[in-house]
């Protein structure tokens, strides 16, 4: 769209208008809801997310992670069903997977049947930072992934080879050698967790109301957005509490697990950033809140890009066809997730171009040149070595 004024004049006009407004009609600072502030120095790396520091004046907690935790449980249920094709040597249903995605038709099965009565779903928050058309495109991709794994599961009793679906070792692949269970799992790490936490709740979600309580609740909407983000990352009160340089916290899963595995320095910053951000909401300290959100988003994206690189390297080092297929399945899912790495300027085209480069002729025709080209593109975009 063309402006009616040359850009230089337009900029001057806007600046004059802004200055005049500031002078004549100053906007008062928006007060926060809480009056008792949190001393940032009282926070440590081992402070619980459910700390009394976040209780209200009546001694009640203002923290509620229910929605995030329920969606994380839904993801676990969907993932377990998808992987049951290989682990249980059985045919699975794309309709059932789609039902879990949208939480329709009582699709969740034991031990997750309680989720059928939830009003939440994965679908409406997956790729929810995208435009409606682009979100629908991602949803079409995911439903296509469901169809592919369901079709491959019909051949679970066969041994896979070029042009023939079946199992390679313990892994179920399609006729092109793609392990769809891994693609689905890792695509949700980006499309659900990274995008909804980083690009929604910890971005525009930071502008939510912090001056009054949500009706019938003990938290403001801004407090709740931050809590939902934490709950979708981890079930723990202290994220990755037992993780060391060599051993992961076995209670962490999906994004929470891979941040540790592929960002060994950055994962240590995540819990404290969530704590300090939560305190900043109580203190109505928007600058500190946005600083902590920026730390979390950057470390998440570094982990996902590093995971994509890691699995491309594992393909090169794989000593068996099964190991190589498993590596490229996980790598494909993480490369798909790169489209949600907005902090680093990645998008769907960047992600799709890399996928086209390595998978145009399928897993069976992969070679070092294709893997190296993909790795170089990711390293350049994310400034990784």
PDB file of N, CA and C in Angstrom, residues 184-242:
ATOM      1  N   UNK A 184       6.135 -36.531  13.559  1.00  0.00           N
ATOM      2  CA  UNK A 184       4.984 -35.988  14.299  1.00  0.00           C
ATOM      3  C   UNK A 184       5.422 -35.441  15.655  1.00  0.00           C
ATOM      4  N   UNK A 185       6.174 -36.247  16.390  1.00  0.00           N
ATOM      5  CA  UNK A 185       6.603 -35.845  17.731  1.00  0.00           C
ATOM      6  C   UNK A 185       7.389 -34.543  17.697  1.00  0.00           C
ATOM      7  N   UNK A 186       8.356 -34.439  16.797  1.00  0.00           N
ATOM      8  CA  UNK A 186       9.218 -33.252  16.773  1.00  0.00           C
ATOM      9  C   UNK A 186       8.516 -32.048  16.142  1.00  0.00           C
ATOM     10  N   UNK A 187       7.594 -32.298  15.218  1.00  0.00           N
ATOM     11  CA  UNK A 187       6.842 -31.181  14.637  1.00  0.00           C
ATOM     12  C   UNK A 187       5.979 -30.503  15.698  1.00  0.00           C
ATOM     13  N   UNK A 188       5.469 -31.285  16.653  1.00  0.00           N
ATOM     14  CA  UNK A 188       4.677 -30.695  17.733  1.00  0.00           C
ATOM     15  C   UNK A 188       5.549 -29.918  18.720  1.00  0.00           C
ATOM     16  N   UNK A 189       6.812 -30.311  18.856  1.00  0.00           N
ATOM     17  CA  UNK A 189       7.707 -29.530  19.720  1.00  0.00           C
ATOM     18  C   UNK A 189       7.795 -28.095  19.186  1.00  0.00           C
ATOM     19  N   UNK A 190       7.857 -27.951  17.879  1.00  0.00           N
ATOM     20  CA  UNK A 190       7.900 -26.619  17.299  1.00  0.00           C
ATOM     21  C   UNK A 190       6.539 -25.982  17.160  1.00  0.00           C
ATOM     22  N   UNK A 191       5.606 -26.730  16.563  1.00  0.00           N
ATOM     23  CA  UNK A 191       4.304 -26.151  16.223  1.00  0.00           C
ATOM     24  C   UNK A 191       3.405 -25.899  17.416  1.00  0.00           C
ATOM     25  N   UNK A 192       3.565 -26.717  18.457  1.00  0.00           N
ATOM     26  CA  UNK A 192       2.753 -26.535  19.666  1.00  0.00           C
ATOM     27  C   UNK A 192       3.547 -25.800  20.753  1.00  0.00           C
ATOM     28  N   UNK A 193       4.634 -26.432  21.215  1.00  0.00           N
ATOM     29  CA  UNK A 193       5.322 -25.874  22.397  1.00  0.00           C
ATOM     30  C   UNK A 193       6.077 -24.582  22.071  1.00  0.00           C
ATOM     31  N   UNK A 194       6.994 -24.649  21.109  1.00  0.00           N
ATOM     32  CA  UNK A 194       7.769 -23.435  20.803  1.00  0.00           C
ATOM     33  C   UNK A 194       6.857 -22.300  20.362  1.00  0.00           C
ATOM     34  N   UNK A 195       5.924 -22.596  19.460  1.00  0.00           N
ATOM     35  CA  UNK A 195       5.110 -21.516  18.911  1.00  0.00           C
ATOM     36  C   UNK A 195       4.142 -20.947  19.945  1.00  0.00           C
ATOM     37  N   UNK A 196       3.443 -21.814  20.654  1.00  0.00           N
ATOM     38  CA  UNK A 196       2.441 -21.294  21.594  1.00  0.00           C
ATOM     39  C   UNK A 196       3.107 -20.637  22.807  1.00  0.00           C
ATOM     40  N   UNK A 197       4.179 -21.254  23.314  1.00  0.00           N
ATOM     41  CA  UNK A 197       4.863 -20.641  24.452  1.00  0.00           C
ATOM     42  C   UNK A 197       5.589 -19.371  24.014  1.00  0.00           C
ATOM     43  N   UNK A 198       6.480 -19.532  23.018  1.00  0.00           N
ATOM     44  CA  UNK A 198       7.373 -18.436  22.676  1.00  0.00           C
ATOM     45  C   UNK A 198       6.733 -17.326  21.868  1.00  0.00           C
ATOM     46  N   UNK A 199       5.967 -17.700  20.848  1.00  0.00           N
ATOM     47  CA  UNK A 199       5.459 -16.702  19.907  1.00  0.00           C
ATOM     48  C   UNK A 199       4.081 -16.161  20.259  1.00  0.00           C
ATOM     49  N   UNK A 200       3.418 -16.810  21.221  1.00  0.00           N
ATOM     50  CA  UNK A 200       2.092 -16.332  21.619  1.00  0.00           C
ATOM     51  C   UNK A 200       2.106 -15.883  23.084  1.00  0.00           C
ATOM     52  N   UNK A 201       2.221 -16.834  23.992  1.00  0.00           N
ATOM     53  CA  UNK A 201       2.101 -16.491  25.421  1.00  0.00           C
ATOM     54  C   UNK A 201       3.216 -15.560  25.894  1.00  0.00           C
ATOM     55  N   UNK A 202       4.437 -15.779  25.383  1.00  0.00           N
ATOM     56  CA  UNK A 202       5.573 -14.950  25.817  1.00  0.00           C
ATOM     57  C   UNK A 202       5.878 -13.844  24.817  1.00  0.00           C
ATOM     58  N   UNK A 203       4.923 -13.533  23.971  1.00  0.00           N
ATOM     59  CA  UNK A 203       5.086 -12.411  23.043  1.00  0.00           C
ATOM     60  C   UNK A 203       3.856 -11.499  23.195  1.00  0.00           C
ATOM     61  N   UNK A 204       2.882 -11.621  22.329  1.00  0.00           N
ATOM     62  CA  UNK A 204       1.700 -10.769  22.480  1.00  0.00           C
ATOM     63  C   UNK A 204       0.934 -11.095  23.751  1.00  0.00           C
ATOM     64  N   UNK A 205       1.128 -12.290  24.291  1.00  0.00           N
ATOM     65  CA  UNK A 205       0.491 -12.655  25.561  1.00  0.00           C
ATOM     66  C   UNK A 205       0.966 -11.810  26.720  1.00  0.00           C
ATOM     67  N   UNK A 206       2.110 -11.141  26.570  1.00  0.00           N
ATOM     68  CA  UNK A 206       2.634 -10.285  27.633  1.00  0.00           C
ATOM     69  C   UNK A 206       1.857  -8.976  27.755  1.00  0.00           C
ATOM     70  N   UNK A 207       1.011  -8.683  26.788  1.00  0.00           N
ATOM     71  CA  UNK A 207       0.202  -7.464  26.844  1.00  0.00           C
ATOM     72  C   UNK A 207      -1.144  -7.703  27.531  1.00  0.00           C
ATOM     73  N   UNK A 208      -1.331  -8.880  28.090  1.00  0.00           N
ATOM     74  CA  UNK A 208      -2.611  -9.208  28.731  1.00  0.00           C
ATOM     75  C   UNK A 208      -2.836  -8.366  29.984  1.00  0.00           C
ATOM     76  N   UNK A 209      -4.075  -8.334  30.417  1.00  0.00           N
ATOM     77  CA  UNK A 209      -4.473  -7.533  31.579  1.00  0.00           C
ATOM     78  C   UNK A 209      -3.735  -7.982  32.842  1.00  0.00           C
ATOM     79  N   UNK A 210      -3.180  -6.992  33.551  1.00  0.00           N
ATOM     80  CA  UNK A 210      -2.507  -7.272  34.820  1.00  0.00           C
ATOM     81  C   UNK A 210      -2.998  -6.317  35.905  1.00  0.00           C
ATOM     82  N   UNK A 211      -4.181  -5.779  35.705  1.00  0.00           N
ATOM     83  CA  UNK A 211      -4.716  -4.804  36.664  1.00  0.00           C
ATOM     84  C   UNK A 211      -5.911  -5.331  37.446  1.00  0.00           C
ATOM     85  N   UNK A 212      -6.421  -6.507  37.065  1.00  0.00           N
ATOM     86  CA  UNK A 212      -7.567  -7.069  37.788  1.00  0.00           C
ATOM     87  C   UNK A 212      -7.547  -8.584  37.663  1.00  0.00           C
ATOM     88  N   UNK A 213      -8.224  -9.253  38.582  1.00  0.00           N
ATOM     89  CA  UNK A 213      -8.265 -10.715  38.550  1.00  0.00           C
ATOM     90  C   UNK A 213      -9.226 -11.217  37.476  1.00  0.00           C
ATOM     91  N   UNK A 214      -8.886 -12.351  36.886  1.00  0.00           N
ATOM     92  CA  UNK A 214      -9.827 -13.039  36.010  1.00  0.00           C
ATOM     93  C   UNK A 214     -11.030 -13.451  36.858  1.00  0.00           C
ATOM     94  N   UNK A 215     -12.227 -13.309  36.316  1.00  0.00           N
ATOM     95  CA  UNK A 215     -13.442 -13.598  37.071  1.00  0.00           C
ATOM     96  C   UNK A 215     -13.406 -14.995  37.697  1.00  0.00           C
ATOM     97  N   UNK A 216     -13.577 -15.042  39.011  1.00  0.00           N
ATOM     98  CA  UNK A 216     -13.630 -16.323  39.714  1.00  0.00           C
ATOM     99  C   UNK A 216     -12.281 -16.967  39.960  1.00  0.00           C
ATOM    100  N   UNK A 217     -11.192 -16.281  39.582  1.00  0.00           N
ATOM    101  CA  UNK A 217      -9.859 -16.854  39.735  1.00  0.00           C
ATOM    102  C   UNK A 217      -9.008 -15.991  40.663  1.00  0.00           C
ATOM    103  N   UNK A 218      -7.832 -16.532  40.991  1.00  0.00           N
ATOM    104  CA  UNK A 218      -6.941 -15.841  41.909  1.00  0.00           C
ATOM    105  C   UNK A 218      -5.721 -15.293  41.185  1.00  0.00           C
ATOM    106  N   UNK A 219      -5.860 -15.083  39.880  1.00  0.00           N
ATOM    107  CA  UNK A 219      -4.725 -14.602  39.079  1.00  0.00           C
ATOM    108  C   UNK A 219      -5.213 -13.616  38.035  1.00  0.00           C
ATOM    109  N   UNK A 220      -4.277 -12.764  37.596  1.00  0.00           N
ATOM    110  CA  UNK A 220      -4.589 -11.894  36.458  1.00  0.00           C
ATOM    111  C   UNK A 220      -4.370 -12.697  35.178  1.00  0.00           C
ATOM    112  N   UNK A 221      -4.861 -12.177  34.055  1.00  0.00           N
ATOM    113  CA  UNK A 221      -4.668 -12.900  32.789  1.00  0.00           C
ATOM    114  C   UNK A 221      -3.191 -12.981  32.427  1.00  0.00           C
ATOM    115  N   UNK A 222      -2.425 -11.930  32.732  1.00  0.00           N
ATOM    116  CA  UNK A 222      -0.996 -11.956  32.432  1.00  0.00           C
ATOM    117  C   UNK A 222      -0.292 -13.025  33.265  1.00  0.00           C
ATOM    118  N   UNK A 223      -0.633 -13.098  34.560  1.00  0.00           N
ATOM    119  CA  UNK A 223      -0.059 -14.151  35.400  1.00  0.00           C
ATOM    120  C   UNK A 223      -0.394 -15.526  34.834  1.00  0.00           C
ATOM    121  N   UNK A 224      -1.633 -15.665  34.385  1.00  0.00           N
ATOM    122  CA  UNK A 224      -2.076 -16.969  33.890  1.00  0.00           C
ATOM    123  C   UNK A 224      -1.382 -17.346  32.584  1.00  0.00           C
ATOM    124  N   UNK A 225      -1.174 -16.370  31.706  1.00  0.00           N
ATOM    125  CA  UNK A 225      -0.463 -16.667  30.456  1.00  0.00           C
ATOM    126  C   UNK A 225       0.931 -17.214  30.745  1.00  0.00           C
ATOM    127  N   UNK A 226       1.621 -16.586  31.707  1.00  0.00           N
ATOM    128  CA  UNK A 226       2.979 -17.026  32.044  1.00  0.00           C
ATOM    129  C   UNK A 226       2.954 -18.432  32.657  1.00  0.00           C
ATOM    130  N   UNK A 227       1.969 -18.680  33.527  1.00  0.00           N
ATOM    131  CA  UNK A 227       1.843 -19.996  34.160  1.00  0.00           C
ATOM    132  C   UNK A 227       1.514 -21.079  33.127  1.00  0.00           C
ATOM    133  N   UNK A 228       0.663 -20.742  32.166  1.00  0.00           N
ATOM    134  CA  UNK A 228       0.304 -21.718  31.135  1.00  0.00           C
ATOM    135  C   UNK A 228       1.536 -22.100  30.319  1.00  0.00           C
ATOM    136  N   UNK A 229       2.381 -21.110  30.036  1.00  0.00           N
ATOM    137  CA  UNK A 229       3.611 -21.387  29.297  1.00  0.00           C
ATOM    138  C   UNK A 229       4.507 -22.339  30.068  1.00  0.00           C
ATOM    139  N   UNK A 230       4.673 -22.076  31.366  1.00  0.00           N
ATOM    140  CA  UNK A 230       5.523 -22.950  32.180  1.00  0.00           C
ATOM    141  C   UNK A 230       4.940 -24.366  32.240  1.00  0.00           C
ATOM    142  N   UNK A 231       3.621 -24.466  32.391  1.00  0.00           N
ATOM    143  CA  UNK A 231       2.982 -25.772  32.480  1.00  0.00           C
ATOM    144  C   UNK A 231       3.077 -26.585  31.204  1.00  0.00           C
ATOM    145  N   UNK A 232       3.148 -25.910  30.055  1.00  0.00           N
ATOM    146  CA  UNK A 232       3.277 -26.626  28.785  1.00  0.00           C
ATOM    147  C   UNK A 232       4.706 -27.102  28.552  1.00  0.00           C
ATOM    148  N   UNK A 233       5.657 -26.493  29.251  1.00  0.00           N
ATOM    149  CA  UNK A 233       7.054 -26.911  29.130  1.00  0.00           C
ATOM    150  C   UNK A 233       7.373 -28.085  30.033  1.00  0.00           C
ATOM    151  N   UNK A 234       6.895 -28.051  31.280  1.00  0.00           N
ATOM    152  CA  UNK A 234       7.358 -29.024  32.268  1.00  0.00           C
ATOM    153  C   UNK A 234       6.282 -29.328  33.299  1.00  0.00           C
ATOM    154  N   UNK A 235       6.324 -30.547  33.848  1.00  0.00           N
ATOM    155  CA  UNK A 235       5.427 -30.896  34.949  1.00  0.00           C
ATOM    156  C   UNK A 235       6.087 -30.615  36.289  1.00  0.00           C
ATOM    157  N   UNK A 236       7.369 -30.267  36.273  1.00  0.00           N
ATOM    158  CA  UNK A 236       8.131 -30.079  37.500  1.00  0.00           C
ATOM    159  C   UNK A 236       7.959 -28.684  38.081  1.00  0.00           C
ATOM    160  N   UNK A 237       8.048 -28.586  39.411  1.00  0.00           N
ATOM    161  CA  UNK A 237       8.046 -27.269  40.063  1.00  0.00           C
ATOM    162  C   UNK A 237       9.367 -26.552  39.832  1.00  0.00           C
ATOM    163  N   UNK A 238      10.429 -27.328  39.608  1.00  0.00           N
ATOM    164  CA  UNK A 238      11.730 -26.761  39.246  1.00  0.00           C
ATOM    165  C   UNK A 238      12.148 -27.432  37.944  1.00  0.00           C
ATOM    166  N   UNK A 239      12.127 -26.668  36.842  1.00  0.00           N
ATOM    167  CA  UNK A 239      12.439 -27.264  35.539  1.00  0.00           C
ATOM    168  C   UNK A 239      13.832 -27.889  35.542  1.00  0.00           C
ATOM    169  N   UNK A 240      13.906 -29.138  35.058  1.00  0.00           N
ATOM    170  CA  UNK A 240      15.171 -29.878  34.907  1.00  0.00           C
ATOM    171  C   UNK A 240      15.955 -29.913  36.212  1.00  0.00           C
ATOM    172  N   UNK A 241      15.235 -30.082  37.327  1.00  0.00           N
ATOM    173  CA  UNK A 241      15.864 -29.983  38.651  1.00  0.00           C
ATOM    174  C   UNK A 241      16.992 -30.986  38.844  1.00  0.00           C
ATOM    175  N   UNK A 242      16.851 -32.197  38.321  1.00  0.00           N
ATOM    176  CA  UNK A 242      17.862 -33.227  38.569  1.00  0.00           C
ATOM    177  C   UNK A 242      18.824 -33.385  37.401  1.00  0.00           C
TER     178      UNK A 242
END
